[in-house]
Structure formats: structure tokens, C-alpha cells
CSV table of C-alpha atoms and ligand atoms in Angstrom, one decimal:
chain,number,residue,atom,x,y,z
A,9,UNK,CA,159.3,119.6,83.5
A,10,UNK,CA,157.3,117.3,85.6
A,11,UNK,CA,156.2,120.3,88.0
A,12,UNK,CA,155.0,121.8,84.7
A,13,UNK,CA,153.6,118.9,83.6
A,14,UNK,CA,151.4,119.7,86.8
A,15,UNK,CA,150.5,123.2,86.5
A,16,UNK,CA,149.4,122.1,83.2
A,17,UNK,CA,147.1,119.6,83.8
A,18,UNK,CA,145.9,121.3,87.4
A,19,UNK,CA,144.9,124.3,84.9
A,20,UNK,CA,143.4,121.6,82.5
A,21,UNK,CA,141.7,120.0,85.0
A,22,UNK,CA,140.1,123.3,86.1
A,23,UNK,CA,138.8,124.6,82.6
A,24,UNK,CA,137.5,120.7,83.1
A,25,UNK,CA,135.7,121.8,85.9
A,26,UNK,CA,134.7,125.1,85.1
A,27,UNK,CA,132.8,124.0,81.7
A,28,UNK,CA,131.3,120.5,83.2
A,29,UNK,CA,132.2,119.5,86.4
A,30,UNK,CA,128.1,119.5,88.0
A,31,UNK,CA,126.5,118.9,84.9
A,32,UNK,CA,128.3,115.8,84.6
A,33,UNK,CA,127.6,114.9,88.2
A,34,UNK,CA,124.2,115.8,87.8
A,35,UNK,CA,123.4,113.7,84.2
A,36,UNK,CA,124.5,110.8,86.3
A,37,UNK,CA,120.7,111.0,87.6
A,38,UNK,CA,119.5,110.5,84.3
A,39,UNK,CA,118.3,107.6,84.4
A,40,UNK,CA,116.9,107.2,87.8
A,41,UNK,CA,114.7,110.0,86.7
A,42,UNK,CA,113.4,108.9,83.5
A,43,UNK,CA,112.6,105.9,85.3
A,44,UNK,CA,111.2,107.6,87.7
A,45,UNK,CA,108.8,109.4,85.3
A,46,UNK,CA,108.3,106.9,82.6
A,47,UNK,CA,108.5,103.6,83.5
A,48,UNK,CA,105.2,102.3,83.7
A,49,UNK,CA,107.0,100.4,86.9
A,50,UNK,CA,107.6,102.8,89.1
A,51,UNK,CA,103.3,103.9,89.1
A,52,UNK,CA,102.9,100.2,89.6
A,53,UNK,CA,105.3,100.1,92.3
A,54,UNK,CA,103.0,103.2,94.0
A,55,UNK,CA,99.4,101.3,93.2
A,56,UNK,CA,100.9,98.0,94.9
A,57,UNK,CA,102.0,100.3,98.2
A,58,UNK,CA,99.0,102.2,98.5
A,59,UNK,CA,97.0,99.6,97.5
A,60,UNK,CA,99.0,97.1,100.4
A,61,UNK,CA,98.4,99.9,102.8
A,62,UNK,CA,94.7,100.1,102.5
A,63,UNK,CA,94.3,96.2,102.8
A,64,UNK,CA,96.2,96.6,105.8
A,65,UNK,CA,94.0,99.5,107.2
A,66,UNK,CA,90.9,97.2,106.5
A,67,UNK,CA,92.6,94.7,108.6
A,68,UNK,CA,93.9,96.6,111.2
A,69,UNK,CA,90.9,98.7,112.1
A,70,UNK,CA,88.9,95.2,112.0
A,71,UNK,CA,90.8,93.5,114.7
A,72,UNK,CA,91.3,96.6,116.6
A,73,UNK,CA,90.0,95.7,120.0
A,74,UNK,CA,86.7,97.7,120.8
A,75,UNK,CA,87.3,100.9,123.1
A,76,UNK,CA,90.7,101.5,122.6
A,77,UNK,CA,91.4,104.8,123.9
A,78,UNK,CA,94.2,106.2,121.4
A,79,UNK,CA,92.6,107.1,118.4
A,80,UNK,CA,94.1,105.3,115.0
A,81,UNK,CA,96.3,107.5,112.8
A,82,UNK,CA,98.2,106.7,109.6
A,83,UNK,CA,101.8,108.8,109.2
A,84,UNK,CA,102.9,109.8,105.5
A,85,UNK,CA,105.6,111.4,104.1
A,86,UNK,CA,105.2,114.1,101.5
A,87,UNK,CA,107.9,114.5,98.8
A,88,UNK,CA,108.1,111.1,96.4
A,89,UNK,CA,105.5,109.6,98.9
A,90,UNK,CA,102.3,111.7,97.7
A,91,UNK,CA,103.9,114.4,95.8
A,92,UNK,CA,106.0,113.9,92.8
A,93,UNK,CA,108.8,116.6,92.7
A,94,UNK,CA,110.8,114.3,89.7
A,95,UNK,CA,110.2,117.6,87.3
A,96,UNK,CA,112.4,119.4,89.3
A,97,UNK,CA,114.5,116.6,89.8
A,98,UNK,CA,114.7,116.5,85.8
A,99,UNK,CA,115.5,120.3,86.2
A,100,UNK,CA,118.4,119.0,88.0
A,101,UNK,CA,119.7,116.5,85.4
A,102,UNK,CA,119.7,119.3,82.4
A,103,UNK,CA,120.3,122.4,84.3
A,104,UNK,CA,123.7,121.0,86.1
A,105,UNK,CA,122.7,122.8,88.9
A,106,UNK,CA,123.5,121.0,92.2
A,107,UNK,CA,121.5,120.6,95.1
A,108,UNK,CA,119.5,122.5,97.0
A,109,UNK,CA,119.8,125.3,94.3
A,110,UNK,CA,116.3,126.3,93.4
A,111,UNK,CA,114.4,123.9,95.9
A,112,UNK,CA,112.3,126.8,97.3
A,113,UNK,CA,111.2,127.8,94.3
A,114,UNK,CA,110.0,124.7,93.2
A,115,UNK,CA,107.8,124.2,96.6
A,116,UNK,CA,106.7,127.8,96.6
A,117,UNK,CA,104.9,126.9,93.5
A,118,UNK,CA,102.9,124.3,95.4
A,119,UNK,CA,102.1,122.3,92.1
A,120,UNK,CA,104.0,119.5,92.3
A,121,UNK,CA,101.1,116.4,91.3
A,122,UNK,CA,100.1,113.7,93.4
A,123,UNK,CA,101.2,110.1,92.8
A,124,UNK,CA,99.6,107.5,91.6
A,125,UNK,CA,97.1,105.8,94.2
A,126,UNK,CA,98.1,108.5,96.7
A,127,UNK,CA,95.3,110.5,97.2
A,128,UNK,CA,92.8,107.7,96.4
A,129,UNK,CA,94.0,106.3,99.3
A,130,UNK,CA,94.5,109.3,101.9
A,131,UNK,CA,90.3,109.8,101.6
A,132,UNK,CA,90.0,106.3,102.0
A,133,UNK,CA,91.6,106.5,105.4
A,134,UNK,CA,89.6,109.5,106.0
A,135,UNK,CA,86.2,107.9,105.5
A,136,UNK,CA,87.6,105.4,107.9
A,137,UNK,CA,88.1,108.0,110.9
A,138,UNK,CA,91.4,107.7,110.9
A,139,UNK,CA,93.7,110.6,111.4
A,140,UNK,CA,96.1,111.6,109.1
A,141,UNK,CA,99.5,113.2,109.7
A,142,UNK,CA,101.9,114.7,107.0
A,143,UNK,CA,105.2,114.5,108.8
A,144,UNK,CA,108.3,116.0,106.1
A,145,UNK,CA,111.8,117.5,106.5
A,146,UNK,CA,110.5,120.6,104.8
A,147,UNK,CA,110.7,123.6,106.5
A,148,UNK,CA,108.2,125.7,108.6
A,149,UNK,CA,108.8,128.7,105.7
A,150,UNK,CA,107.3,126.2,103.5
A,151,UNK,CA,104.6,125.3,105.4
A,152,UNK,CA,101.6,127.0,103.7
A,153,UNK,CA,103.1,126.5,100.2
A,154,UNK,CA,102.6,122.7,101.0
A,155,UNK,CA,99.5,122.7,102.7
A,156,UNK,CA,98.1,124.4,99.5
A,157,UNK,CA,99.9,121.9,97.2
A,158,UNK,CA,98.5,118.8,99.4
A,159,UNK,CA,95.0,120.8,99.5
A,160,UNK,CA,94.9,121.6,95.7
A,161,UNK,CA,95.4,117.5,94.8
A,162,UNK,CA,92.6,116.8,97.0
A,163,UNK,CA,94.3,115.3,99.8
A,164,UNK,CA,91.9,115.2,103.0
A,165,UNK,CA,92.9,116.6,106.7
A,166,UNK,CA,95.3,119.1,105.3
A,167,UNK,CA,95.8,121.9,107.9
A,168,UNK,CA,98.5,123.2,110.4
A,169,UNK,CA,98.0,120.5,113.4
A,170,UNK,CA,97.8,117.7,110.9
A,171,UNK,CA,101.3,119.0,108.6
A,172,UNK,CA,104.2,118.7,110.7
A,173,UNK,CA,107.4,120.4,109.0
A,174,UNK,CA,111.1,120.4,110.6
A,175,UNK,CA,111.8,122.6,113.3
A,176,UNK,CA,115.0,124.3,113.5
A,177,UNK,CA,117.7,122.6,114.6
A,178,UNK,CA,115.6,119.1,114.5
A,179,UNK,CA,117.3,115.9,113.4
A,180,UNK,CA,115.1,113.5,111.3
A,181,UNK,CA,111.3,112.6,112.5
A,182,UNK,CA,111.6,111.0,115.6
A,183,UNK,CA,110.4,113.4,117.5
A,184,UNK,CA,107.4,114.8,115.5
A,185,UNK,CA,106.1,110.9,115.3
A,186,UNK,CA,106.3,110.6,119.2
A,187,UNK,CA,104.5,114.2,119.3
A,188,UNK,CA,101.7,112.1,117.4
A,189,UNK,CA,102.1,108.8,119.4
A,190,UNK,CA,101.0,110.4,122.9
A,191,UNK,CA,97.7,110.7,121.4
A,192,UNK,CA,97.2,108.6,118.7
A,193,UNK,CA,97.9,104.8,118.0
A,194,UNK,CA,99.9,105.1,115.0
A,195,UNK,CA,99.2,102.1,112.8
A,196,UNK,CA,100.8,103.0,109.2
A,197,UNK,CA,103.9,104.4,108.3
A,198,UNK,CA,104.1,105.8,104.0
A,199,UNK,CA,107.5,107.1,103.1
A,200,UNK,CA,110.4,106.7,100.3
A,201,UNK,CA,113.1,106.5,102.7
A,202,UNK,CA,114.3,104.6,105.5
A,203,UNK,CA,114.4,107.7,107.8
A,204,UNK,CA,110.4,107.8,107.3
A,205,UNK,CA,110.2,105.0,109.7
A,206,UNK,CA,111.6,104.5,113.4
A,207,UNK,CA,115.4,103.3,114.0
A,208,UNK,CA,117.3,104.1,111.1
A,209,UNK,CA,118.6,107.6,111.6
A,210,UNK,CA,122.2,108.6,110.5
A,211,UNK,CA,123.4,104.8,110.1
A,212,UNK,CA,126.0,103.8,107.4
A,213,UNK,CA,125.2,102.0,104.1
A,214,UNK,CA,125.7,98.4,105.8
A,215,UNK,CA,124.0,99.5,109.0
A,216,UNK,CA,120.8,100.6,107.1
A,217,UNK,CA,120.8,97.2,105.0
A,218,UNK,CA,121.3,95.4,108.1
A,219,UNK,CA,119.0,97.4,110.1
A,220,UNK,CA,116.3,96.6,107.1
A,221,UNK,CA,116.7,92.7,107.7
A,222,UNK,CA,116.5,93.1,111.1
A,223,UNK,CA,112.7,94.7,110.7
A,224,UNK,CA,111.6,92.7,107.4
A,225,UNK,CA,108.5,91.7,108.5
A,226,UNK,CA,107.2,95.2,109.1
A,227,UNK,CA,107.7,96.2,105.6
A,228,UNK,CA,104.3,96.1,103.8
A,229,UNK,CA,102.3,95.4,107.5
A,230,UNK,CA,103.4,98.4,109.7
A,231,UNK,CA,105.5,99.9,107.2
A,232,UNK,CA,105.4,100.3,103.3
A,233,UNK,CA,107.8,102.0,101.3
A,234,UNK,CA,108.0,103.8,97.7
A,235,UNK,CA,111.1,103.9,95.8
A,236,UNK,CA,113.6,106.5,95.1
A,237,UNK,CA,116.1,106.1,93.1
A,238,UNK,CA,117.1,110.3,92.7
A,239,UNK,CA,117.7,110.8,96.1
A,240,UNK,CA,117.6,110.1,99.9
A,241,UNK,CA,119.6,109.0,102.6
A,242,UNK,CA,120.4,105.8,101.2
A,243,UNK,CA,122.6,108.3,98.7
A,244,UNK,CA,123.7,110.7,101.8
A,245,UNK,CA,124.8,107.2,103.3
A,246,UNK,CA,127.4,106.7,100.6
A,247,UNK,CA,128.6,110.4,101.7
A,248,UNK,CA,128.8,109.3,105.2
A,249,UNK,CA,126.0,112.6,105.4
A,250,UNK,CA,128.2,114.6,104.4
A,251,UNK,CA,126.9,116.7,101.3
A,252,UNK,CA,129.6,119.3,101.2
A,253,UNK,CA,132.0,116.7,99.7
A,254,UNK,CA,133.2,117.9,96.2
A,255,UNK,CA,130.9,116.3,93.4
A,256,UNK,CA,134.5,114.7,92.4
A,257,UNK,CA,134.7,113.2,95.6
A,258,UNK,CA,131.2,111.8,95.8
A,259,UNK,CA,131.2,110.4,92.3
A,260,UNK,CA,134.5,108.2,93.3
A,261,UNK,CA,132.3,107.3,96.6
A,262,UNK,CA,129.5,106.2,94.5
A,263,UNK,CA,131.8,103.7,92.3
A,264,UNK,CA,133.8,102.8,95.2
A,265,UNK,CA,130.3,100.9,96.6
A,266,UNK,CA,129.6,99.4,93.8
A,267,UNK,CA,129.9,95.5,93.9
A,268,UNK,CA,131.8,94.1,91.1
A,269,UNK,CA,132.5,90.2,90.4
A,270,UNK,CA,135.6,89.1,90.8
A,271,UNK,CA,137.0,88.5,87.4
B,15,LIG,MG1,110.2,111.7,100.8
């Protein structure tokens, strides 16, 4: 009785899972991309960034001693930095298709939009002799679909030494940013995630936090951050990196780390 009990709701759970199980998981994003693309908050958010970044260029480049022989260079991220890939995000959400389904389609296009202030900015910096380097985890077989996409919005300096893509079997940015650092003074780091930005590689949810308040003072001087509430490692963090985990299982990690008072 109570084994079939367990067939029966195994098998129920399954026609469960067959009709709904990712586009359930998926709607969970819902909201963090309608606020994404309609809140009047998060363009704010990218103004006040880009608009932080450029009085700190101003202010770097004027106390920059005389004759320094590195050349000054800003570093930006691409995706949810100075494009906006929420449409297929959104895609996402109604399709209940799950990650990275569909991912290279979407970049082949190469007409994701810039965001706000982005590329306002980027020719700023231009007209200011700095150098410019577009440093993302996309791949090399995306390479000319994104240059064309960062060269259709207008963004200045767009060509093959200046976008640096993963390499195969790379981990992260580290070492494409020390690639930059032997002959450039790096000055300005733009990204949407932590990862963006020296030191907080592969570390667990409490690490990052904790690795955050250790470095608060270079947020919005040496480092200024966008936000992302669809994705990033802060979400591969509750995973512990691992994205293979069953959407079931990830949807009980994601409650499990919620804070709740004690009632
Ligand atoms: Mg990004």
C-alpha cells in the first residue's frame, strides 16, 4: 500500500515535472527582470555608475603624476555592464527554457542595446587617451559577433587587441587583466559582478560578502559596480558553482539562504 502510495506519487511527481518543472524554475526570474527592464531604478542605478566613473577618471588623470610610463586604461565588462541582454533573459522567464539554451543565438545577433550612460561614457574616456579594454567570459567563437554589437552602439576602441574573450580552459579574468596590467596602469574597473574585479573568484556566499567589506572603499573609486539581479555568481554561489544541480535542488538552495526572522 505505502510502496504504492510511492509509485503513485513518484509517477505524479514526474507528469509534475514533465509539464512545468523549468518553466516554473524559470518564472522565478520574473521579477528580477521586469525590474530589470522597467524600473526607472535600475537606468538610474547605471547613470549614477557611469556617471561616478567619469568623475573619478577626471580625478584620477588630474593627479596622475607627470611622465608616468604605463599608459592609463579603464577595464569594462560587456554583458549587463554596456550591453543589455535582459530580452533574452525575458526569453528565459516565458520560454522555460533553462540556461545556456539559446545563448549563441542571441550573441550571434549582435543587437543586444547599450545601457544607459554606457557608451556616453566609453567616448568620454576615449577623448581622454585612455585605453579601453572589453574583458568578458564570452567566448573566442563569439568574438566578431561582439565586436560588431559593441561597434554598432557606438562604443570607441572596439577591435581584436582591445576585446578580450575567454580562452579555453581559462578560469575567470585574472589573467586577461594582468595581460593588460604589464602595459597599462589600469585605473577603472566596470562590471555587474564581483568576478569583474580582482580577488573574489570561486568564493562561497559569506566569503564574497565578507570579501566585499574587506575592499569597501574601492567600490565607486577603483571599482564601480551595476546590478544584476537575473544572474551571476552571486546566484552560482548559492549552487556552490555547480549549475548541473537539478532546478529542484537549486530552488530549495535558493530558499534555504534566505534569512527569515525568528518568529
Ligand atoms: Mg557581466
Amino acid at each position: 500500500m505505502l510502496a504504492a502510495a510511492a509509485v503513485l506519487s513518484f509517477s505524479f511527481y514526474c507528469d509534475n515535472a514533465r509539464a512545468e518543472p523549468v518553466k516554473s524554475f524559470t518564472e522565478q526570474n520574473t521579477m528580477s527582470v521586469l525590474w530589470f527592464q522597467k524600473s526607472g531604478e535600475a537606468k538610474g542605478l547605471y547613470y549614477q555608475g557611469y556617471y561616478l566613473g567619469k568623475m573619478r577618471l577626471d580625478d584620477i588623470l588630474r593627479k596622475r603624476p607627470k611622465g608616468k610610463s604605463l599608459k592609463p586604461a579603464i577595464v569594462l565588462d560587456i554583458d549587463e555592464t554596456i550591453l543589455d541582454n535582459s530580452p533574452h533573459q525575458a526569453w528565459y522567464v516565458l520560454s522555460g527554457k533553462g540556461r545556456p539554451f539559446n545563448w549563441n543565438e542571441w550573441f550571434s545577433r549582435g543587437d543586444a542595446k547599450p545601457l544607459p550612460g554606457a557608451i556616453e561614457f566609453l567616448r568620454y574616456a576615449d577623448s581622454k587617451g585612455v585605453a579601453i579594454y572589453y574583458i568578458s567570459n564570452r567566448n573566442e567563437a563569439q568574438k566578431q559577433a561582439t565586436m560588431k554589437n559593441l561597434q554598432n552602439v557606438g562604443a570607441p576602441q572596439v577591435d581584436a587587441a582591445h576585446v578580450l574573450l575567454q580562452q579555453p580552459g581559462e578560469i575567470g579574468k585574472e589573467t586577461r587583466r594582468n595581460q593588460v596590467a604589464k602595459t597599462h596602469d589600469i585605473i577603472l574597473l566596470f562590471g555587474d559582478n564581483l568576478g569583474d574585479f580582482s580577488g573574489f573568484e570561486g568564493l562561497s556566499v559569506s566569503e564574497r560578502i565578507q570579501a566585499v567589506e574587506r575592499n569597501n572603499e574601492e567600490f565607486g573609486k577603483k571599482l564601480i559596480l551595476f546590478p544584476n539581479p537575473m544572474y551571476g555568481d552571486w546566484e552560482g554561489a548559492i549552487y556552490n558553482y555547480d549549475y548541473r544541480k537539478s532546478n529542484e535542488e537549486k530552488a530549495k538552495l535558493r530558499k534555504k539562504f534566505l534569512e527569515i526572522y525568528q518568529q
